Structure formats: C-alpha cells, structure tokens
Amino acid sequence: MLWASAGVVTLGFLVALEIAARHYGVPGPITTQAQEVIFAPKSGPLLYASMALMMVVLTWRERFVATAVAVGIDVVFFLVRWAFDARMMFGNGALWVILGCGVLAVTRRTGRERVLLLKGVGLGLLLVTGRKTGDAWLLITSKTRPNVLDQYVATADHALGNPSWLVGRIVRATGPVGTHVLDYVYVQLAVAAVVVALYQLRNVAAERRFPKHHLVRTFLVIGLLGPGIYMIFPVVGPVFAYGNGAFGTGGGHWALASLWPHTPPPVISPHEMPYDGITPRNCMPSLHTAWATAIFIHSRRGPRALRYAGTFWLIATLGATLGFGYHYGVDLVAGVVFTVTIEAALRSIDRGWDRAGTKLVAHGATVFVALLLSYRFLPLQMATYPWVFGPLLLLAMVSVVYGYARTTELWEPKVIPAQRPEPQPELV
C-alpha cells in the first residue's frame, strides 16, 4: 500500500509538471523520458546507473543477461544513428531493459517476487525521472520568478569572505586539468550516488527485501523539497549575476557588473533585481552540496575506498560549486544544514520518533529557516560585521552536524562484550 500510494503521488506530481511545462511551450518530464526510448538520451551514464540500481533485485545470471541485452540494443542504436549521422549517445538499451523488467514483473512473476522486481524497476525509474523532474522545475523557476535576490546573498556572503571569488580564481589558475576534473565530478554526481547506493543494496537479491533506509531515499527527498525553496528564495549565482563569461558562461547584459571572479562585489544596500526568463533560480540552497553531503554521510559505513571516494566527491563538489561561480558560500552552508536535517528526519521515521530525534530535526529546521531569514533581512549587517556573523554562520552549521553525529551515535546498537564466567572453587 505504501509503495502504491507513493506511485500514485509521484504520477500526479509528474502530470502536474508536464502540464506546467507545456504551458511554457516545452515538453515536460513525461514526454522527455518517453522520447529517450527511441531518441538519443541526455545522459547515457545516468540510464546505466539506473539500470544498475534496478538490478540489485536480480540474480547474478539475470544481471549478466540484462547487461548483455542493454549493450546489444545500444550497439544497434549506435549503428543506426551512425548511418543517419544523428546525435550519438548510448543509454537506450538500459532504459529498454528497465521497462522490460517491469513488463516481466507484471506478466511472469507473482507474489513477493513480483513486488520485489517492481520495487527494483521503480527505484531505477525514479532516478531517471528525478533528473527529468529537476529540469522541469528549473524551467518553472526561471519563468515564474522574474526577480532574483542575488544582491542579498552576495552581500551576506561577505561574512564568509566571498569564497566563490577566491575559489574561482584558484580553479582558473589550475588550467584545463582542474576545470575538467571538477566539471566531471559536478555533472556525474548521480553516478557517484549510485555507487554508494549499490553498496548499501548489495544484499537485496539474497535477502529478498530492501533495507529500511538508503541513499536513494535521501536523494529523492532532497530533490523533491529543494526546488520548492527555489521558488521562495530565487537566486541565479555569482557567475550570472556578477559574471564576465568565465567557463563559457556569464550574465551578459543581465549581470550587474563584470566582477566575478576577480573583484568581490561592493557592500551596498541590496534590493531585488530583474533577470532573464531562461536561467534557473537554483542556488538557495545548493542542492549539489546537499547531495554530495548525503553521499558523504552514507559512505561512512562502507569500506575504506568508499569512504575516501565519498570524502573526495564532497570536497570536489564544494570546489566546483564555488569555483565555477554557480553558488555563493552561504548557499553551501544552507545546503549542508538542509541535508543533515532531512537525513535526521528520515532516520527518525524508520526507527520511530523519540525525544532525541525530534529535537534534532526541530533544531536543524530552525537553523535552516534562520539562515534564510538572515540572508534576506540582515545581509548588510552581516557584511558590515563579518567577524561576528561569519563565525556565527559556521557555528550554526556545525551545531546541526554535531547534533546529528551525536544523536545517531546514541541510536547505534551497543555491542556488549561477553563476560567470562568466574572460575568456580573446586570441591574437595
């Protein structure tokens, strides 16, 4: 019933986004996903990562067969596109396999086996659909929010020393190598999440059930709630509001001035500014930071290589979001608090709400709202007294992170070592 209810809600949400996108003259998430059955996909790696998630419910033999079928279908599509000189991209085979497994579950499986396979198919499709849904959301933010609050956020960012300007200069100094590495990390964030999720779901096929909590759930909730905040706090980012065309981007005549990344913006009394109807208002909070933080949290229970990879992905994502001018420093602070609060809420739902979990979620939500309010109504004071507000921002974020670490440690089951029995005196 829970999965069925979630499916109905998701379908209704997708239909609403499809209608909204059509209102603005572009195809919505349902149409763009259906097109990828035949036409070149937008992201082949994402489709294969989605198929890998789906295959956690299959046996090893079934996984080999599914992979071979996907690759074979992609080879056929590749040859046809090459013959007609069409745009080249792989991934159609992976989508066909996911859909085929869904048909197989309905027609050839029964009972728990059908439910398990449908859950796997749903998990794979949710990752793909989440990407399409995000694209539709970003379009809606650009069309419905003509004014942006970048002046407020840029002014508040003085409290942290304008890190986007600093990291932007560092990234440009590294040349094409550093730029390409960070760009790959930034673009392939979903693939990194799948690697961690596959480790968490590695025993699904053997145990015939999913674990209560895993990374995909956190990813989906972040993607569902985050764009709603974009509508409340529309921000385009420093490279667009203050950009000079670095990395092939920039605000053009919509930018206030050509300042990023060499000259920090002046401290002025901020106000809303109009912006174009194309650029997404997707800065506050930084969802790339939020997702990378979730990857870091969920990789902590993995082997050493996975923990190192999670740490690298978090650091590289922070460097990319700032270094490419896509986010201000205060966006990242809000993104970390946003994720930790969501993660605490999901874990509390799984284990049952208690006093510690309720306090942690309430504290995180309060800090997040306080951050948004301070960026909107106290930016000038934050810029005027950076040595006061800068540490306060970091302490607020650290308080949520520390509270999460301390509370979840209390939730972990304690391993009590077995006591050795005391030697009994011998009877004479």
CSV table of C-alpha atoms in Angstrom, one decimal:
chain,number,residue,atom,x,y,z
A,1,MET,CA,0.0,0.0,0.0
A,2,LEU,CA,2.9,2.4,0.8
A,3,TRP,CA,4.6,1.8,-2.5
A,4,ALA,CA,1.3,2.1,-4.4
A,5,SER,CA,0.4,5.4,-2.6
A,6,ALA,CA,3.9,6.7,-3.4
A,7,GLY,CA,3.5,5.7,-7.0
A,8,VAL,CA,0.1,7.5,-7.3
A,9,VAL,CA,1.5,10.7,-5.7
A,10,THR,CA,4.6,10.6,-8.0
A,11,LEU,CA,2.4,10.1,-11.1
A,12,GLY,CA,0.2,13.0,-10.1
A,13,PHE,CA,3.2,15.2,-9.5
A,14,LEU,CA,4.7,14.3,-12.9
A,15,VAL,CA,1.4,15.1,-14.6
A,16,ALA,CA,1.2,18.5,-12.9
A,17,LEU,CA,4.8,19.3,-14.0
A,18,GLU,CA,4.0,18.1,-17.6
A,19,ILE,CA,1.1,20.4,-17.7
A,20,ALA,CA,3.1,23.3,-16.3
A,21,ALA,CA,6.0,22.8,-18.8
A,22,ARG,CA,3.5,22.5,-21.7
A,23,HIS,CA,2.1,25.9,-20.6
A,24,TYR,CA,5.5,27.4,-21.3
A,25,GLY,CA,5.8,25.7,-24.6
A,26,VAL,CA,8.4,23.0,-23.8
A,27,PRO,CA,8.0,19.2,-23.2
A,28,GLY,CA,7.6,18.1,-19.6
A,29,PRO,CA,9.3,15.2,-17.8
A,30,ILE,CA,6.9,12.5,-19.0
A,31,THR,CA,7.4,13.5,-22.7
A,32,THR,CA,11.2,13.8,-22.5
A,33,GLN,CA,11.5,10.5,-20.7
A,34,ALA,CA,9.3,8.8,-23.3
A,35,GLN,CA,11.4,10.3,-26.1
A,36,GLU,CA,14.5,8.6,-24.8
A,37,VAL,CA,13.0,5.2,-25.6
A,38,ILE,CA,13.9,5.9,-29.3
A,39,PHE,CA,15.9,9.2,-29.5
A,40,ALA,CA,19.4,9.9,-28.1
A,41,PRO,CA,19.2,10.2,-24.3
A,42,LYS,CA,20.5,13.3,-22.5
A,43,SER,CA,22.7,11.2,-20.2
A,44,GLY,CA,23.7,7.7,-21.0
A,45,PRO,CA,25.7,7.1,-17.8
A,46,LEU,CA,22.6,8.0,-15.7
A,47,LEU,CA,20.5,5.5,-17.5
A,48,TYR,CA,23.0,2.7,-17.0
A,49,ALA,CA,23.4,3.8,-13.3
A,50,SER,CA,19.6,3.5,-13.0
A,51,MET,CA,19.7,0.0,-14.6
A,52,ALA,CA,22.4,-1.0,-12.1
A,53,LEU,CA,20.1,0.1,-9.3
A,54,MET,CA,17.2,-1.9,-10.7
A,55,MET,CA,19.5,-5.0,-11.0
A,56,VAL,CA,20.0,-5.2,-7.2
A,57,VAL,CA,16.9,-7.4,-7.1
A,58,LEU,CA,18.2,-9.8,-9.8
A,59,THR,CA,20.4,-12.8,-9.5
A,60,TRP,CA,23.9,-12.7,-11.0
A,61,ARG,CA,22.8,-14.7,-14.0
A,62,GLU,CA,19.9,-12.3,-14.6
A,63,ARG,CA,22.3,-9.4,-14.2
A,64,PHE,CA,24.6,-10.7,-16.9
A,65,VAL,CA,21.7,-11.3,-19.3
A,66,ALA,CA,20.2,-7.8,-18.7
A,67,THR,CA,23.6,-6.1,-19.2
A,68,ALA,CA,24.2,-8.1,-22.4
A,69,VAL,CA,20.7,-7.2,-23.7
A,70,ALA,CA,21.2,-3.5,-22.9
A,71,VAL,CA,24.6,-3.3,-24.6
A,72,GLY,CA,23.3,-5.2,-27.6
A,73,ILE,CA,20.4,-2.8,-28.0
A,74,ASP,CA,22.7,0.2,-27.7
A,75,VAL,CA,25.0,-1.2,-30.4
A,76,VAL,CA,22.1,-1.4,-32.8
A,77,PHE,CA,21.0,2.2,-32.0
A,78,PHE,CA,24.7,3.3,-32.4
A,79,LEU,CA,24.9,1.8,-35.9
A,80,VAL,CA,21.5,3.3,-37.0
A,81,ARG,CA,22.5,6.7,-35.7
A,82,TRP,CA,25.9,6.5,-37.3
A,83,ALA,CA,24.3,5.6,-40.6
A,84,PHE,CA,21.9,8.6,-40.5
A,85,ASP,CA,24.5,10.9,-39.0
A,86,ALA,CA,22.3,11.5,-35.9
A,87,ARG,CA,23.4,12.7,-32.5
A,88,MET,CA,25.3,9.9,-30.8
A,89,MET,CA,24.6,8.9,-27.2
A,90,PHE,CA,24.2,5.5,-25.5
A,91,GLY,CA,21.7,4.5,-22.9
A,92,ASN,CA,18.5,3.5,-24.8
A,93,GLY,CA,19.4,-0.2,-24.1
A,94,ALA,CA,19.4,0.4,-20.4
A,95,LEU,CA,16.0,2.1,-20.5
A,96,TRP,CA,14.6,-0.8,-22.6
A,97,VAL,CA,15.9,-3.3,-20.0
A,98,ILE,CA,14.3,-1.4,-17.1
A,99,LEU,CA,11.0,-1.2,-18.9
A,100,GLY,CA,11.2,-4.8,-20.0
A,101,CYS,CA,11.8,-5.9,-16.4
A,102,GLY,CA,8.6,-4.0,-15.5
A,103,VAL,CA,6.6,-5.9,-18.1
A,104,LEU,CA,8.2,-9.1,-17.0
A,105,ALA,CA,7.2,-8.5,-13.4
A,106,VAL,CA,3.6,-7.9,-14.3
A,107,THR,CA,3.3,-10.8,-16.8
A,108,ARG,CA,5.6,-13.5,-15.5
A,109,ARG,CA,6.1,-13.0,-11.7
A,110,THR,CA,3.7,-13.5,-8.8
A,111,GLY,CA,3.5,-12.7,-5.1
A,112,ARG,CA,6.6,-11.4,-3.4
A,113,GLU,CA,8.8,-11.9,-6.4
A,114,ARG,CA,6.6,-9.6,-8.5
A,115,VAL,CA,6.6,-7.0,-5.7
A,116,LEU,CA,10.4,-7.1,-5.3
A,117,LEU,CA,11.0,-6.8,-9.1
A,118,LEU,CA,8.5,-3.9,-9.4
A,119,LYS,CA,10.3,-2.2,-6.5
A,120,GLY,CA,13.6,-2.5,-8.3
A,121,VAL,CA,12.1,-1.2,-11.6
A,122,GLY,CA,10.5,1.7,-9.6
A,123,LEU,CA,13.9,2.5,-8.0
A,124,GLY,CA,15.6,2.7,-11.3
A,125,LEU,CA,12.9,4.8,-13.0
A,126,LEU,CA,12.8,7.2,-10.0
A,127,LEU,CA,16.4,8.1,-10.5
A,128,VAL,CA,15.8,8.8,-14.2
A,129,THR,CA,12.5,10.6,-13.6
A,130,GLY,CA,14.1,12.7,-10.8
A,131,ARG,CA,16.5,14.1,-13.4
A,132,LYS,CA,13.7,15.0,-15.8
A,133,THR,CA,11.6,16.4,-12.9
A,134,GLY,CA,14.5,18.6,-11.9
A,135,ASP,CA,14.8,20.0,-15.4
A,136,ALA,CA,11.1,20.9,-15.4
A,137,TRP,CA,11.4,22.5,-12.0
A,138,LEU,CA,14.3,24.7,-13.1
A,139,LEU,CA,12.3,25.9,-16.1
A,140,ILE,CA,9.4,26.8,-13.9
A,141,THR,CA,11.6,28.8,-11.6
A,142,SER,CA,13.0,30.8,-14.5
A,143,LYS,CA,9.5,31.6,-15.8
A,144,THR,CA,7.7,32.3,-12.6
A,145,ARG,CA,10.4,34.3,-10.7
A,146,PRO,CA,11.4,37.3,-12.8
A,147,ASN,CA,13.3,39.0,-9.9
A,148,VAL,CA,16.2,37.4,-8.1
A,149,LEU,CA,17.8,38.0,-4.7
A,150,ASP,CA,21.4,37.7,-5.7
A,151,GLN,CA,22.3,41.1,-4.2
A,152,TYR,CA,21.1,40.0,-0.8
A,153,VAL,CA,23.1,36.7,-0.9
A,154,ALA,CA,26.2,38.4,-2.3
A,155,THR,CA,26.1,41.0,0.4
A,156,ALA,CA,25.6,38.3,3.1
A,157,ASP,CA,28.4,36.3,1.6
A,158,HIS,CA,30.9,39.0,2.8
A,159,ALA,CA,30.6,37.4,6.2
A,160,LEU,CA,32.4,34.3,4.9
A,161,GLY,CA,34.9,36.3,2.8
A,162,ASN,CA,33.3,35.8,-0.6
A,163,PRO,CA,34.6,32.2,-1.1
A,164,SER,CA,33.2,31.9,-4.6
A,165,TRP,CA,35.5,34.7,-5.8
A,166,LEU,CA,38.5,33.1,-4.1
A,167,VAL,CA,37.9,29.6,-5.3
A,168,GLY,CA,37.0,30.8,-8.7
A,169,ARG,CA,40.5,32.4,-9.1
A,170,ILE,CA,42.1,29.2,-7.8
A,171,VAL,CA,40.2,27.0,-10.3
A,172,ARG,CA,41.1,29.3,-13.2
A,173,ALA,CA,44.7,29.1,-12.1
A,174,THR,CA,44.7,25.3,-12.3
A,175,GLY,CA,44.0,25.4,-16.0
A,176,PRO,CA,42.0,22.9,-18.1
A,177,VAL,CA,43.0,19.9,-16.0
A,178,GLY,CA,41.5,21.2,-12.8
A,179,THR,CA,38.5,22.5,-14.6
A,180,HIS,CA,37.7,19.2,-16.4
A,181,VAL,CA,38.1,17.2,-13.2
A,182,LEU,CA,35.7,19.4,-11.2
A,183,ASP,CA,33.3,19.6,-14.1
A,184,TYR,CA,33.1,15.8,-14.3
A,185,VAL,CA,32.5,15.5,-10.6
A,186,TYR,CA,29.8,18.2,-10.8
A,187,VAL,CA,28.0,16.6,-13.7
A,188,GLN,CA,28.3,12.9,-12.6
A,189,LEU,CA,27.0,13.4,-9.1
A,190,ALA,CA,24.1,10.9,-9.6
A,191,VAL,CA,26.6,8.2,-10.8
A,192,ALA,CA,28.6,8.6,-7.6
A,193,ALA,CA,25.4,8.3,-5.6
A,194,VAL,CA,24.5,5.1,-7.4
A,195,VAL,CA,27.9,3.6,-6.4
A,196,VAL,CA,27.2,4.2,-2.7
A,197,ALA,CA,23.6,3.0,-3.1
A,198,LEU,CA,24.7,-0.2,-4.8
A,199,TYR,CA,26.9,-0.9,-1.8
A,200,GLN,CA,24.0,-0.3,0.6
A,201,LEU,CA,21.7,-2.5,-1.5
A,202,ARG,CA,24.2,-5.3,-2.3
A,203,ASN,CA,22.2,-7.9,-0.2
A,204,VAL,CA,18.7,-7.2,-1.6
A,205,ALA,CA,18.8,-10.1,-4.0
A,206,ALA,CA,19.8,-12.6,-1.3
A,207,GLU,CA,17.6,-11.3,1.4
A,208,ARG,CA,14.6,-10.5,-0.9
A,209,ARG,CA,13.9,-7.2,0.7
A,210,PHE,CA,15.2,-3.6,0.7
A,211,PRO,CA,16.8,-2.1,3.8
A,212,LYS,CA,14.8,0.5,5.7
A,213,HIS,CA,17.0,3.4,4.9
A,214,HIS,CA,19.4,4.0,2.0
A,215,LEU,CA,20.9,6.9,0.0
A,216,VAL,CA,18.3,6.9,-2.8
A,217,ARG,CA,15.6,7.9,-0.4
A,218,THR,CA,17.6,10.9,0.8
A,219,PHE,CA,18.4,11.9,-2.7
A,220,LEU,CA,14.8,11.8,-3.8
A,221,VAL,CA,13.5,13.8,-0.8
A,222,ILE,CA,16.3,16.4,-1.3
A,223,GLY,CA,15.2,16.7,-5.0
A,224,LEU,CA,11.6,17.0,-4.0
A,225,LEU,CA,11.9,19.7,-1.4
A,226,GLY,CA,14.8,21.7,-2.7
A,227,PRO,CA,13.1,23.2,-5.8
A,228,GLY,CA,10.2,24.4,-3.7
A,229,ILE,CA,12.7,26.6,-1.7
A,230,TYR,CA,14.0,27.9,-5.1
A,231,MET,CA,10.5,29.4,-5.6
A,232,ILE,CA,10.7,31.2,-2.2
A,233,PHE,CA,14.3,32.3,-2.5
A,234,PRO,CA,15.2,32.7,-6.2
A,235,VAL,CA,19.0,33.2,-6.8
A,236,VAL,CA,20.9,32.6,-10.1
A,237,GLY,CA,24.5,32.6,-8.7
A,238,PRO,CA,27.6,34.8,-8.9
A,239,VAL,CA,28.8,33.8,-12.4
A,240,PHE,CA,25.4,35.0,-13.8
A,241,ALA,CA,24.7,38.0,-11.6
A,242,TYR,CA,28.3,39.3,-11.5
A,243,GLY,CA,29.9,37.2,-14.2
A,244,ASN,CA,32.3,38.0,-17.0
A,245,GLY,CA,31.7,34.9,-19.2
A,246,ALA,CA,34.2,32.7,-17.4
A,247,PHE,CA,34.0,29.0,-18.2
A,248,GLY,CA,31.7,29.8,-21.2
A,249,THR,CA,29.0,31.3,-19.0
A,250,GLY,CA,28.1,34.8,-17.8
A,251,GLY,CA,25.1,37.0,-17.3
A,252,GLY,CA,25.7,39.2,-20.3
A,253,HIS,CA,23.7,42.4,-20.1
A,254,TRP,CA,21.6,41.0,-17.2
A,255,ALA,CA,24.7,41.0,-14.9
A,256,LEU,CA,25.1,43.9,-12.5
A,257,ALA,CA,28.8,44.2,-13.5
A,258,SER,CA,31.7,42.1,-14.7
A,259,LEU,CA,33.2,41.3,-11.3
A,260,TRP,CA,33.4,37.6,-10.8
A,261,PRO,CA,35.9,36.1,-10.0
A,262,HIS,CA,38.5,38.9,-9.7
A,263,THR,CA,36.7,41.7,-7.9
A,264,PRO,CA,34.4,41.0,-4.9
A,265,PRO,CA,31.1,42.9,-5.1
A,266,PRO,CA,30.9,46.1,-3.1
A,267,VAL,CA,28.9,46.3,0.1
A,268,ILE,CA,25.7,48.1,-0.8
A,269,SER,CA,22.1,48.2,0.4
A,270,PRO,CA,20.7,45.2,-1.6
A,271,HIS,CA,17.4,45.0,-3.5
A,272,GLU,CA,15.7,42.6,-5.9
A,273,MET,CA,16.9,42.7,-9.5
A,274,PRO,CA,15.2,41.5,-12.7
A,275,TYR,CA,16.8,38.7,-14.6
A,276,ASP,CA,16.1,36.7,-17.8
A,277,GLY,CA,13.5,34.1,-18.2
A,278,ILE,CA,15.9,31.3,-19.1
A,279,THR,CA,18.5,31.0,-16.3
A,280,PRO,CA,17.3,28.7,-13.4
A,281,ARG,CA,17.0,30.2,-9.9
A,282,ASN,CA,18.6,27.2,-8.4
A,283,CYS,CA,21.1,28.5,-5.8
A,284,MET,CA,19.5,28.6,-2.4
A,285,PRO,CA,20.2,26.1,-1.0
A,286,SER,CA,22.9,24.4,-3.0
A,287,LEU,CA,21.4,21.0,-3.9
A,288,HIS,CA,24.7,19.8,-5.3
A,289,THR,CA,26.2,20.4,-1.9
A,290,ALA,CA,23.2,18.8,-0.3
A,291,TRP,CA,23.5,15.6,-2.5
A,292,ALA,CA,27.3,15.5,-2.0
A,293,THR,CA,26.8,15.7,1.8
A,294,ALA,CA,24.3,12.9,1.6
A,295,ILE,CA,26.9,10.8,-0.3
A,296,PHE,CA,29.5,11.6,2.3
A,297,ILE,CA,27.2,10.6,5.2
A,298,HIS,CA,26.1,7.3,3.6
A,299,SER,CA,29.6,6.3,2.6
A,300,ARG,CA,30.8,6.4,6.2
A,301,ARG,CA,29.7,2.8,6.8
A,302,GLY,CA,31.4,1.4,3.7
A,303,PRO,CA,34.9,0.1,3.2
A,304,ARG,CA,37.9,2.4,3.2
A,305,ALA,CA,37.9,3.0,-0.5
A,306,LEU,CA,34.3,4.0,-0.5
A,307,ARG,CA,34.8,6.4,2.5
A,308,TYR,CA,37.7,8.0,0.7
A,309,ALA,CA,35.6,8.4,-2.5
A,310,GLY,CA,32.8,10.0,-0.6
A,311,THR,CA,35.1,12.5,1.0
A,312,PHE,CA,36.7,13.3,-2.3
A,313,TRP,CA,33.3,13.8,-4.0
A,314,LEU,CA,32.2,16.1,-1.3
A,315,ILE,CA,35.4,18.3,-1.4
A,316,ALA,CA,35.4,18.3,-5.2
A,317,THR,CA,31.7,19.2,-5.4
A,318,LEU,CA,32.3,22.1,-3.0
A,319,GLY,CA,35.2,23.3,-5.1
A,320,ALA,CA,33.1,23.0,-8.3
A,321,THR,CA,30.1,24.8,-7.0
A,322,LEU,CA,32.2,27.7,-5.8
A,323,GLY,CA,34.9,27.6,-8.4
A,324,PHE,CA,32.6,27.7,-11.4
A,325,GLY,CA,30.6,30.6,-9.8
A,326,TYR,CA,27.4,28.6,-9.5
A,327,HIS,CA,26.9,29.2,-5.8
A,328,TYR,CA,27.8,31.6,-3.0
A,329,GLY,CA,29.4,30.4,0.2
A,330,VAL,CA,26.2,30.9,2.2
A,331,ASP,CA,24.4,28.6,-0.3
A,332,LEU,CA,26.7,25.8,0.8
A,333,VAL,CA,26.1,26.4,4.5
A,334,ALA,CA,22.3,26.2,3.9
A,335,GLY,CA,22.8,23.1,1.8
A,336,VAL,CA,24.6,21.2,4.5
A,337,VAL,CA,22.0,22.1,7.1
A,338,PHE,CA,19.2,21.1,4.7
A,339,THR,CA,20.6,17.7,4.1
A,340,VAL,CA,21.5,16.8,7.6
A,341,THR,CA,18.0,17.8,8.8
A,342,ILE,CA,16.4,15.6,6.1
A,343,GLU,CA,18.7,12.7,6.9
A,344,ALA,CA,17.8,13.0,10.6
A,345,ALA,CA,14.1,13.1,9.8
A,346,LEU,CA,14.2,10.0,7.5
A,347,ARG,CA,16.2,8.0,10.1
A,348,SER,CA,13.7,9.1,12.8
A,349,ILE,CA,10.8,7.9,10.7
A,350,ASP,CA,12.5,4.5,10.2
A,351,ARG,CA,13.3,3.9,13.9
A,352,GLY,CA,10.4,5.7,15.4
A,353,TRP,CA,10.3,9.2,16.7
A,354,ASP,CA,11.9,9.8,20.0
A,355,ARG,CA,12.9,12.8,22.0
A,356,ALA,CA,16.4,13.0,20.6
A,357,GLY,CA,15.3,12.6,17.0
A,358,THR,CA,12.5,15.2,17.4
A,359,LYS,CA,14.9,17.7,19.0
A,360,LEU,CA,17.5,17.2,16.2
A,361,VAL,CA,15.0,17.7,13.4
A,362,ALA,CA,13.5,20.8,15.1
A,363,HIS,CA,16.9,22.2,15.7
A,364,GLY,CA,18.0,21.7,12.1
A,365,ALA,CA,14.8,23.1,10.7
A,366,THR,CA,15.1,26.2,12.9
A,367,VAL,CA,18.7,26.8,11.9
A,368,PHE,CA,17.8,26.5,8.2
A,369,VAL,CA,14.9,28.9,8.5
A,370,ALA,CA,17.1,31.3,10.5
A,371,LEU,CA,19.8,31.2,7.8
A,372,LEU,CA,17.3,32.1,5.0
A,373,LEU,CA,15.8,34.9,7.1
A,374,SER,CA,19.2,36.3,7.9
A,375,TYR,CA,20.3,36.3,4.3
A,376,ARG,CA,17.1,38.1,3.3
A,377,PHE,CA,16.8,40.7,6.1
A,378,LEU,CA,20.3,41.1,7.7
A,379,PRO,CA,22.7,40.9,4.7
A,380,LEU,CA,24.0,44.5,5.3
A,381,GLN,CA,24.7,43.8,8.9
A,382,MET,CA,26.4,40.5,8.0
A,383,ALA,CA,28.7,42.3,5.6
A,384,THR,CA,29.4,45.1,8.0
A,385,TYR,CA,30.4,42.8,10.9
A,386,PRO,CA,31.9,39.7,9.1
A,387,TRP,CA,34.0,38.7,12.2
A,388,VAL,CA,30.7,38.3,14.1
A,389,PHE,CA,28.4,36.8,11.6
A,390,GLY,CA,30.9,34.6,9.8
A,391,PRO,CA,31.7,32.5,12.9
A,392,LEU,CA,28.0,32.5,13.8
A,393,LEU,CA,27.1,31.0,10.4
A,394,LEU,CA,29.7,28.3,10.7
A,395,LEU,CA,28.8,27.6,14.4
A,396,ALA,CA,25.1,27.2,13.4
A,397,MET,CA,26.0,24.7,10.7
A,398,VAL,CA,28.4,22.8,13.0
A,399,SER,CA,25.8,22.7,15.7
A,400,VAL,CA,23.5,20.8,13.4
A,401,VAL,CA,26.2,18.5,12.1
A,402,TYR,CA,27.5,17.8,15.6
A,403,GLY,CA,23.9,17.1,16.9
A,404,TYR,CA,23.4,14.7,14.1
A,405,ALA,CA,26.6,12.8,14.8
A,406,ARG,CA,26.0,12.7,18.5
A,407,THR,CA,22.3,11.6,18.2
A,408,THR,CA,23.0,8.9,15.6
A,409,GLU,CA,25.8,7.5,17.7
A,410,LEU,CA,23.3,7.1,20.5
A,411,TRP,CA,21.0,5.3,18.1
A,412,GLU,CA,23.6,2.7,17.2
A,413,PRO,CA,23.2,-0.6,18.9
A,414,LYS,CA,25.8,-1.1,21.6
A,415,VAL,CA,28.0,-4.2,21.4
A,416,ILE,CA,28.4,-5.5,24.9
A,417,PRO,CA,31.4,-7.9,25.2
A,418,ALA,CA,30.6,-11.2,26.7
A,419,GLN,CA,31.8,-11.6,30.3
A,420,ARG,CA,33.9,-14.5,31.1
A,421,PRO,CA,32.4,-16.7,33.8
A,422,GLU,CA,34.2,-16.6,37.1
A,423,PRO,CA,36.1,-19.8,38.0
A,424,GLN,CA,34.2,-21.9,40.5
A,425,PRO,CA,36.1,-23.2,43.5
A,426,GLU,CA,36.9,-26.9,43.3
A,427,LEU,CA,35.0,-29.1,45.8
A,428,VAL,CA,37.3,-31.2,48.0
